[in-house]
Coordinates of C-alpha atoms in Angstrom, one line a residue:
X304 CA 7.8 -1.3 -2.3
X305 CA 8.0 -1.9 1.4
X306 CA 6.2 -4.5 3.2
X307 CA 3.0 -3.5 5.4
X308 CA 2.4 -5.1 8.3
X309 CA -1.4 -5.8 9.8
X310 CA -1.8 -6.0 13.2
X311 CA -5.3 -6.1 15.0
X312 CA -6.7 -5.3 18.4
X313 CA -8.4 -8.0 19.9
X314 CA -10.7 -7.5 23.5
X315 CA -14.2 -8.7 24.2
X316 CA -16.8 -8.1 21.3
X317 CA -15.1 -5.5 19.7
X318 CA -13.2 -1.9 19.7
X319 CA -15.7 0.2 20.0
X320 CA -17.2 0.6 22.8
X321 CA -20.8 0.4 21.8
X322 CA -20.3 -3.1 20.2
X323 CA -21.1 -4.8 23.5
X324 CA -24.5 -3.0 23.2
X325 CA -25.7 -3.5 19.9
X326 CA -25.9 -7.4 19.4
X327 CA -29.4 -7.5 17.9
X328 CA -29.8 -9.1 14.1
X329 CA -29.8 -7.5 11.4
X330 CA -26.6 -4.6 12.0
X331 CA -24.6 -6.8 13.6
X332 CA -25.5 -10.5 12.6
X333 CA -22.4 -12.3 12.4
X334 CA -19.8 -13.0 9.2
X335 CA -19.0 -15.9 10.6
X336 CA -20.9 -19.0 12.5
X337 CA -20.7 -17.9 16.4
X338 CA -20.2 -21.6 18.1
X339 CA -19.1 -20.3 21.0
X340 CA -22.6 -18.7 22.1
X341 CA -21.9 -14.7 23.2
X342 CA -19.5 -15.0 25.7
X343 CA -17.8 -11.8 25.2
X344 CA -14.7 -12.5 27.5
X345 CA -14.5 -16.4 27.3
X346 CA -11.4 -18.4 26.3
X347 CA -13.1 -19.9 23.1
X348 CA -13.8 -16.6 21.7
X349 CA -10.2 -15.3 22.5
X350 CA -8.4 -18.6 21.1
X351 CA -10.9 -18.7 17.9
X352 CA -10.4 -14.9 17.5
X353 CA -6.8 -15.3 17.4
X354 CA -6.6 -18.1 15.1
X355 CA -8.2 -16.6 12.9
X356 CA -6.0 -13.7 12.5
X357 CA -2.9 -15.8 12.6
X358 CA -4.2 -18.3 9.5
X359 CA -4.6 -14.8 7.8
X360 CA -1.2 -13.7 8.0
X361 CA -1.6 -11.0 10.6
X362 CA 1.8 -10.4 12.0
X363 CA 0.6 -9.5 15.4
X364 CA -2.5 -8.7 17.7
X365 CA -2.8 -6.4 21.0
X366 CA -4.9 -6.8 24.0
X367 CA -6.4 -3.8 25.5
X368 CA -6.9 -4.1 29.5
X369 CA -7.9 -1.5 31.8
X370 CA -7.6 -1.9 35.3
X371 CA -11.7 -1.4 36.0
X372 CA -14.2 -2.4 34.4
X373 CA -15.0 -0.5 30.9
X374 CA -18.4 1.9 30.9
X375 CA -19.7 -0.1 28.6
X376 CA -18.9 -3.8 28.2
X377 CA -18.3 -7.1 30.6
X378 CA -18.2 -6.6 34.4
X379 CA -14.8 -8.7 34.3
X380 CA -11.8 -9.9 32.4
X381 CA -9.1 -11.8 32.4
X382 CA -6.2 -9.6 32.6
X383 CA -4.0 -8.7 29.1
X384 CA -0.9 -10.4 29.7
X385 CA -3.1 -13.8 31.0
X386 CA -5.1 -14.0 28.2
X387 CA -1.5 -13.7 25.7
X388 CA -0.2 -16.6 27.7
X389 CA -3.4 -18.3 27.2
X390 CA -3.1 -18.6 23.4
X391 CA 0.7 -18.8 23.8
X392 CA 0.6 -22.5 23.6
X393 CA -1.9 -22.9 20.9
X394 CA -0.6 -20.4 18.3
X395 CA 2.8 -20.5 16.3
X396 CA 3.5 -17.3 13.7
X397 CA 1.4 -14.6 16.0
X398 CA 2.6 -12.0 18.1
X399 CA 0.9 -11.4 20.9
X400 CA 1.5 -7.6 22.8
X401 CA -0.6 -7.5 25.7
X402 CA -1.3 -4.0 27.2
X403 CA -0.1 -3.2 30.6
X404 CA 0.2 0.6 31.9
X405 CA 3.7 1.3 34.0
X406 CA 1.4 3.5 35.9
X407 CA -0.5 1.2 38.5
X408 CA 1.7 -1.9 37.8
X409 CA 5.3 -3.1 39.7
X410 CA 7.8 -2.5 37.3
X411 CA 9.6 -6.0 38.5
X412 CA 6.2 -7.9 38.1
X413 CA 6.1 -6.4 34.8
X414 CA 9.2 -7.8 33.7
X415 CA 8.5 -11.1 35.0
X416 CA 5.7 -11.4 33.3
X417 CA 6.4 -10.5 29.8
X418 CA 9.8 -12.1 29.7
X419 CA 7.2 -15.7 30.7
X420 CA 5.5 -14.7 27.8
X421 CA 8.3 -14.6 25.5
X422 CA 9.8 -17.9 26.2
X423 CA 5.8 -19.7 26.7
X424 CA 5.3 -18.1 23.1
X425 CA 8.8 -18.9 21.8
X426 CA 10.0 -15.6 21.0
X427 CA 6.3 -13.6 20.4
X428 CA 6.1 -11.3 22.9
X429 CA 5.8 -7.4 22.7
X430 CA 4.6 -4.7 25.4
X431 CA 1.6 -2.5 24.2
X432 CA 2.8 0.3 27.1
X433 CA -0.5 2.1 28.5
X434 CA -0.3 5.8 28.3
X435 CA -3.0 8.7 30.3
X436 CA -4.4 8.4 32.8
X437 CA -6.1 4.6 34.2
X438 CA -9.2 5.8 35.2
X439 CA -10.3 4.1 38.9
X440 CA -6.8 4.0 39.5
X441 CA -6.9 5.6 42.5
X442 CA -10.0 4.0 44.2
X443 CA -8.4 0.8 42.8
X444 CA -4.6 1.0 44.8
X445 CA -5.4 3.3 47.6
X446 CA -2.7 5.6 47.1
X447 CA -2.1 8.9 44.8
X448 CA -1.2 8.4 40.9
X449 CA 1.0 10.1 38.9
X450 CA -0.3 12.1 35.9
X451 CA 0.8 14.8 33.4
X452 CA 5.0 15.2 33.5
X453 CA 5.1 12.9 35.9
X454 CA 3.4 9.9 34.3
X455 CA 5.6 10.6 31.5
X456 CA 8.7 10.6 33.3
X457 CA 7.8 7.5 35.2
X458 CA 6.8 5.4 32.2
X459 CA 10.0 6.3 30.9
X460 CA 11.8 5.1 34.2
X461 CA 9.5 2.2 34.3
X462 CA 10.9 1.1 30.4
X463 CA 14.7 2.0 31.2
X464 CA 14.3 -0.9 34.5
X465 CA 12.4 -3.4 32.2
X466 CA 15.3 -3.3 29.8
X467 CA 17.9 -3.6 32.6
X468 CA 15.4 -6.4 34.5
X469 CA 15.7 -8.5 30.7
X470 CA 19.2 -7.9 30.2
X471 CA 19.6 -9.3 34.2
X472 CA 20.4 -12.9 33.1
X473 CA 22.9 -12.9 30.1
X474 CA 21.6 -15.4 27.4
X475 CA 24.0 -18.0 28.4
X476 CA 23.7 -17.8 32.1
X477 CA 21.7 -21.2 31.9
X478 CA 24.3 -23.8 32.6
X479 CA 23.0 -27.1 33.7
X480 CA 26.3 -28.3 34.6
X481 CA 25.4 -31.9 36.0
X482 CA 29.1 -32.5 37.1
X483 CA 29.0 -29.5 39.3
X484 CA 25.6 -29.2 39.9
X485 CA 25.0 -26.1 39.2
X486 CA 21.8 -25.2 37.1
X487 CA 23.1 -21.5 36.5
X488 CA 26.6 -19.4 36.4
X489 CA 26.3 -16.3 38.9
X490 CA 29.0 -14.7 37.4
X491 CA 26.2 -14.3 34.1
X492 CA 23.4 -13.0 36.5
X493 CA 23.7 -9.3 37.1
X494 CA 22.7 -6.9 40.3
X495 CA 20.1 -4.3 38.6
X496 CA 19.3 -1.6 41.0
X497 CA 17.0 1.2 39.9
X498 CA 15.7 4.2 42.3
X499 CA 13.2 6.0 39.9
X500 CA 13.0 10.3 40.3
X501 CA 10.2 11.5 41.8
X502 CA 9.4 13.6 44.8
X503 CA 5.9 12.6 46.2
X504 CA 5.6 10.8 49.2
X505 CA 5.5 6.8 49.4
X506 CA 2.1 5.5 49.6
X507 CA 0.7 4.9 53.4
X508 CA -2.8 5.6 55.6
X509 CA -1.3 9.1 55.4
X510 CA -1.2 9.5 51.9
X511 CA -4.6 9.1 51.4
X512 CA -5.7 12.4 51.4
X513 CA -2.7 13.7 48.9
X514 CA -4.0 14.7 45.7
X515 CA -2.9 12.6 42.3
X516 CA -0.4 14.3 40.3
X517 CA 3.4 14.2 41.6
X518 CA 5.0 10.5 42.1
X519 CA 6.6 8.9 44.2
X520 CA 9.7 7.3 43.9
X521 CA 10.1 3.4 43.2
X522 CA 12.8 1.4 43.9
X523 CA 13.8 -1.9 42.2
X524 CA 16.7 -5.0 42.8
X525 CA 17.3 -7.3 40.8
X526 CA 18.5 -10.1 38.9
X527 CA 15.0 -10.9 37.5
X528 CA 13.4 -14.3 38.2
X529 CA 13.2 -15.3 34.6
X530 CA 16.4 -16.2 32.2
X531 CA 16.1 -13.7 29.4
X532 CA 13.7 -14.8 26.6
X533 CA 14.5 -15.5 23.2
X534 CA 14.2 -12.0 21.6
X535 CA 16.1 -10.5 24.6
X536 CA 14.1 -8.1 25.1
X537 CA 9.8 -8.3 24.1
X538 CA 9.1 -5.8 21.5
X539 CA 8.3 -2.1 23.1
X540 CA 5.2 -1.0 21.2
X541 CA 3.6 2.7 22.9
X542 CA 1.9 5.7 21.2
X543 CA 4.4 8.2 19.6
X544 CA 5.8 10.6 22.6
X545 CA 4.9 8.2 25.4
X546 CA 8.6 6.9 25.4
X547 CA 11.4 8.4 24.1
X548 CA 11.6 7.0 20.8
X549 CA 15.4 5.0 21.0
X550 CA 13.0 3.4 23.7
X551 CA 10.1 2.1 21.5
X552 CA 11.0 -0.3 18.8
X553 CA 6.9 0.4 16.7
X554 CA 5.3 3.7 17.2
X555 CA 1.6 4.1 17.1
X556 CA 0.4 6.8 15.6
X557 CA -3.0 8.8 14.5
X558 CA -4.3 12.4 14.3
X559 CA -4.0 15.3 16.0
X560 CA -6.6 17.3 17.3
X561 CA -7.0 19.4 14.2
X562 CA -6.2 16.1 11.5
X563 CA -9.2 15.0 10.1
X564 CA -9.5 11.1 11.0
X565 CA -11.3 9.6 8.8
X566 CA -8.9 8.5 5.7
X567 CA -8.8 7.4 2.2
X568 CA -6.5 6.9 -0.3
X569 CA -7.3 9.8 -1.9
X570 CA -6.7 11.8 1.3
X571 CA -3.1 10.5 1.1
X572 CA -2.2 12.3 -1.6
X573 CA 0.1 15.3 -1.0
X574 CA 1.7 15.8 2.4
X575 CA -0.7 14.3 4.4
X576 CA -1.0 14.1 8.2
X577 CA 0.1 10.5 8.1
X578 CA 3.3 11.6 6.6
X579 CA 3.7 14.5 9.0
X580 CA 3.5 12.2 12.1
X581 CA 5.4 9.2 10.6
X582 CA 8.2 11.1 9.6
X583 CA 8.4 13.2 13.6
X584 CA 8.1 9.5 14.7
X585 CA 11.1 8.4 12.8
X586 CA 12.9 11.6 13.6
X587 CA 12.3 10.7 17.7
X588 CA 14.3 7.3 16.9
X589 CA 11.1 5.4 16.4
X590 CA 12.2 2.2 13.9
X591 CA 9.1 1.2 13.2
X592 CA 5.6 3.4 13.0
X593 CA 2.2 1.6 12.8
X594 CA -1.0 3.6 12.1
X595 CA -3.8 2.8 14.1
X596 CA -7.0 2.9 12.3
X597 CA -10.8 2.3 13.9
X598 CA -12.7 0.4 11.0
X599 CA -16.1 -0.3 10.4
X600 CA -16.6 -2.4 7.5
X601 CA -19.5 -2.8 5.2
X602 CA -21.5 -6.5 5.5
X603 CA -24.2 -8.3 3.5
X604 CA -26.9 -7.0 6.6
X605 CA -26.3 -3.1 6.4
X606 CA -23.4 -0.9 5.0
X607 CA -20.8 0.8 7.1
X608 CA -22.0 4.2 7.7
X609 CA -25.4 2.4 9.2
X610 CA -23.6 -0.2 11.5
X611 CA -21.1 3.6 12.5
X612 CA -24.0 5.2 13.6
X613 CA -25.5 2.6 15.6
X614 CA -22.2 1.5 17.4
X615 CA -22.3 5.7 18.3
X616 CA -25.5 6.0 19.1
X617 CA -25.1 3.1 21.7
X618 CA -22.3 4.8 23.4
X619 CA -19.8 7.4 22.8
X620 CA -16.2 6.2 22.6
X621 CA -14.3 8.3 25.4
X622 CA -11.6 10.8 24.8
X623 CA -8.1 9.2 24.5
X624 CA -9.5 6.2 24.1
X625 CA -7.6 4.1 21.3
X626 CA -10.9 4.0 19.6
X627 CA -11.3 8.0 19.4
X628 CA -7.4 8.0 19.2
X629 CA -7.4 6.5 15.7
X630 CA -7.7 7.3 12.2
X631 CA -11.0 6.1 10.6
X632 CA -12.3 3.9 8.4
X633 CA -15.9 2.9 7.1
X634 CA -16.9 1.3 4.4
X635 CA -16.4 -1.6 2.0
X636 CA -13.3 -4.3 2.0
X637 CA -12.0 -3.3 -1.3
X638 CA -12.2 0.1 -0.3
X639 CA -10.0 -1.0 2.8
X640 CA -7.5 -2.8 0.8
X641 CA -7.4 0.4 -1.4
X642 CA -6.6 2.5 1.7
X643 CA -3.7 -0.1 3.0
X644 CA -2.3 -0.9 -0.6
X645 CA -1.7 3.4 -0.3
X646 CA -0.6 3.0 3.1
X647 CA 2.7 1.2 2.2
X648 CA 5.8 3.3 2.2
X649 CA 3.9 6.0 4.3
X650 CA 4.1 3.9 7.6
X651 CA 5.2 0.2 8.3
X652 CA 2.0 -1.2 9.7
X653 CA -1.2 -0.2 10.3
X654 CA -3.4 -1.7 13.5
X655 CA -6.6 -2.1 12.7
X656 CA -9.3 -1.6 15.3
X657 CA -12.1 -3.9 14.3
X658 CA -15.8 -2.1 15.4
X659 CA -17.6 -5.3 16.2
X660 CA -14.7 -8.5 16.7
X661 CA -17.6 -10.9 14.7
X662 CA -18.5 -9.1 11.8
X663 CA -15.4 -6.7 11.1
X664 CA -12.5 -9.1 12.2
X665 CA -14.4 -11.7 9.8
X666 CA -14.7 -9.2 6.8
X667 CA -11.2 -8.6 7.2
X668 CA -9.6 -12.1 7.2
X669 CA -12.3 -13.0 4.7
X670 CA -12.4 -10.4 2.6
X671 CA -9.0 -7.9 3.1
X672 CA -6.4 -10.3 4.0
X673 CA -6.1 -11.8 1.1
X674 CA -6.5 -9.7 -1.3
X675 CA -3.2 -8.0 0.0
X676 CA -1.5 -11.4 0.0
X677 CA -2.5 -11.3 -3.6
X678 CA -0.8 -7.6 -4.1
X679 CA 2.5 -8.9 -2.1
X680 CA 1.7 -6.4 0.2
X681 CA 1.9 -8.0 3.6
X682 CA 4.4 -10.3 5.2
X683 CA 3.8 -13.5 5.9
X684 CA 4.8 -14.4 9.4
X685 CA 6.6 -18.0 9.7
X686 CA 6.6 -20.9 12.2
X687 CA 9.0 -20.8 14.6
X688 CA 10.1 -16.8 13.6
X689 CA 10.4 -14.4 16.6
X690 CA 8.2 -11.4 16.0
X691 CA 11.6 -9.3 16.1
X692 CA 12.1 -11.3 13.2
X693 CA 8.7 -10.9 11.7
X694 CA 9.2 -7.4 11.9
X695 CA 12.5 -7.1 10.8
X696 CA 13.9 -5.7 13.8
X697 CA 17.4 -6.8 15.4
X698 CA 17.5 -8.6 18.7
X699 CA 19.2 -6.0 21.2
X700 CA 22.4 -6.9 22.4
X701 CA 22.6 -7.0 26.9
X702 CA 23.8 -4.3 28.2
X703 CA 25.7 -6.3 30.9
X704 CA 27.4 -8.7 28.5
X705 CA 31.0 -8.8 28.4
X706 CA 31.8 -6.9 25.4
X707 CA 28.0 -5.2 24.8

């Protein structure tokens, strides 16, 4: 039987978006001893939070951003791909995908920054690629955004510059040739220059009044600033159909409109939904597909479906968030391991989206964790491994490589 990887979402106090609101004993009181008072966005939260997912053999975790602040939560954050470097230095098995949406970000800063990431983290870097519409966008950069088609189109041409930005320096273009002096070899650093399709017009005073919808055309020249990183490329991770799947290297999945999300391993039997999309993601060239599943766990305080109803009664999750883009879960641990024990040989991976970060993230490395080490069920990331290597995925050769 295959291996199943665990990955969890990590931001502020918890998934959904009610559990900023409902931090009054005895739902929510904590599994675990909250030192670190209730700063929801503070680095000793972040760091303890991701410790604690590493020691329990998580292979990697994601960090949701948004470019405003959320409805319902902190008035400010530290941006995704920050907060990964943060606990860069500090962790060593992890790996750390921070969100970032092609949509409202230069593709060349992108680059830049995740490629940092993979050499301050040693080879743990992925892209979690934003998909839909970034609401405040607009307000936010002054200028019209794309949507429908055309965000598609342009998060695809965003991802096909990224890979050409990463492949820019080949991996032995580092030279540090003391007798010459030279640090690099220019004949090992490569021109990239990308003009991205689109028809709308570039963004000025003019534009101001041009409704969202069709995008503009971006241009990019490289090399990059950054020698490529040690897994060549950061692992693409996006929703199934945001990329073209020879694109994506893990495919997030959940239900469609008509699924039913809540899951259990009863519900797997047969030809489930899970199967469906897992098998269409593989089909689209996907290697890996992770299902992403919303759980509310069960506690010594107040079971599950209590602690569900209170989390959405304090706020509705919004549609297409990841939260209401998920299967679901509620209820015990054992239960949970249950579910994922089933899981295995359906998909690769599941991404669990704890409800409350406190109490669910705790119940899980507590409780779930390792009762699938136990089973064999889950990987065990090691020191020093890449998380291409953790997830058994080859390092991609450059495309500007003599003989790639």
């Amino acid at each position: 039987m295959s291996a199943l990887h665990l990955a969890v979402e990590l931001d502020g106090r918890g998934a959904h978006p009610g559990a900023h609101l409902v931090d009054t004993p005895p739902l929510t009181r904590t599994a675990w001893s909250d030192t670190a008072g209730s700063d929801d966005v503070g680095p000793e939260r972040l760091r303890r939070a991701v410790a604690a997912a590493q020691d329990a053999g998580v292979t990697f975790v994601t960090f949701d951003d948004s470019l405003t602040p959320a409805p319902a939560g902190p008035a400010l954050r530290v941006d995704a791909v920050t907060r990964a470097a943060f606990v860069a230095p500090v962790t060593s098995r992890i790996g750390l995908v921070p969100l970032v949406h092609p949509g409202v970000t230069e593709p060349f800063h992108v680059a830049s920054q995740l490629a940092s990431l993979d050499h301050a983290s040693r080879g743990r870097a992925g892209w979690l690629v934003g998909s839909g519409d970034v609401p405040g966008a607009r307000a936010a950069l002054d200028r019209p955004v794309a949507a429908g088609d055309d965000l598609r189109d342009e998060t695809a041409d965003v991802a096909r510059t990224l890979a050409a930005l990463w492949d820019s320096w080949e991996d032995d273009a580092v030279v540090r040739d003391t007798a010459t002096g030279r640090f690099v070899d220019r004949e090992r650093l490569h021109k990239v220059d990308v003009t991205s399709g689109g028809s709308g017009a570039t963004a000025s005073p003019a534009t101001r009044d041009v409704p969202d919808g069709v995008r503009a055309p971006f241009s990019v020249v490289g090399p990059l600033i950054v020698p490529r990183g040690p897994q060549g490329r950061p692992v693409v991770v996006a929703r199934a159909g945001v990329l073209p799947g020879t694109a994506v290297d893990v495919a997030l999945v959940g239900p469609g409109a008509d699924d039913d999300a809540r899951l259990t391993a009863a519900s797997l039997a047969g030809d489930s939904w899970v199967a469906r999309v897992a098998a269409q993601a593989r089909a689209d060239g996907a290697p890996l597909v992770v299902l992403d599943l919303a759980v509310v766990l069960d506690t010594a305080d107040a079971g599950a479906p209590a602690r569900a109803a209170e989390l959405d009664a304090a706020t509705a999750p919004l549609p297409g968030s990841a939260w209401a883009s998920a299967a679901r879960w509620s209820g015990s641990a054992s239960g949970l391991v249950e579910l994922l024990l089933t899981l295995r040989g359906v998909v690769d991976g599941v991404r669990v989206l704890p409800a409350v970060q406190d109490v669910d993230l705790a119940v899980l490395v507590r409780d779930v964790l390792p009762a699938l080490r136990v089973a064999r069920a889950v990987p065990t990331p090691r020191p020093g491994a890449t998380l291409r290597d953790t997830l058994g995925l080859a390092r991609p050769a450059n495309q500007f490589a003599r003989g790639a």
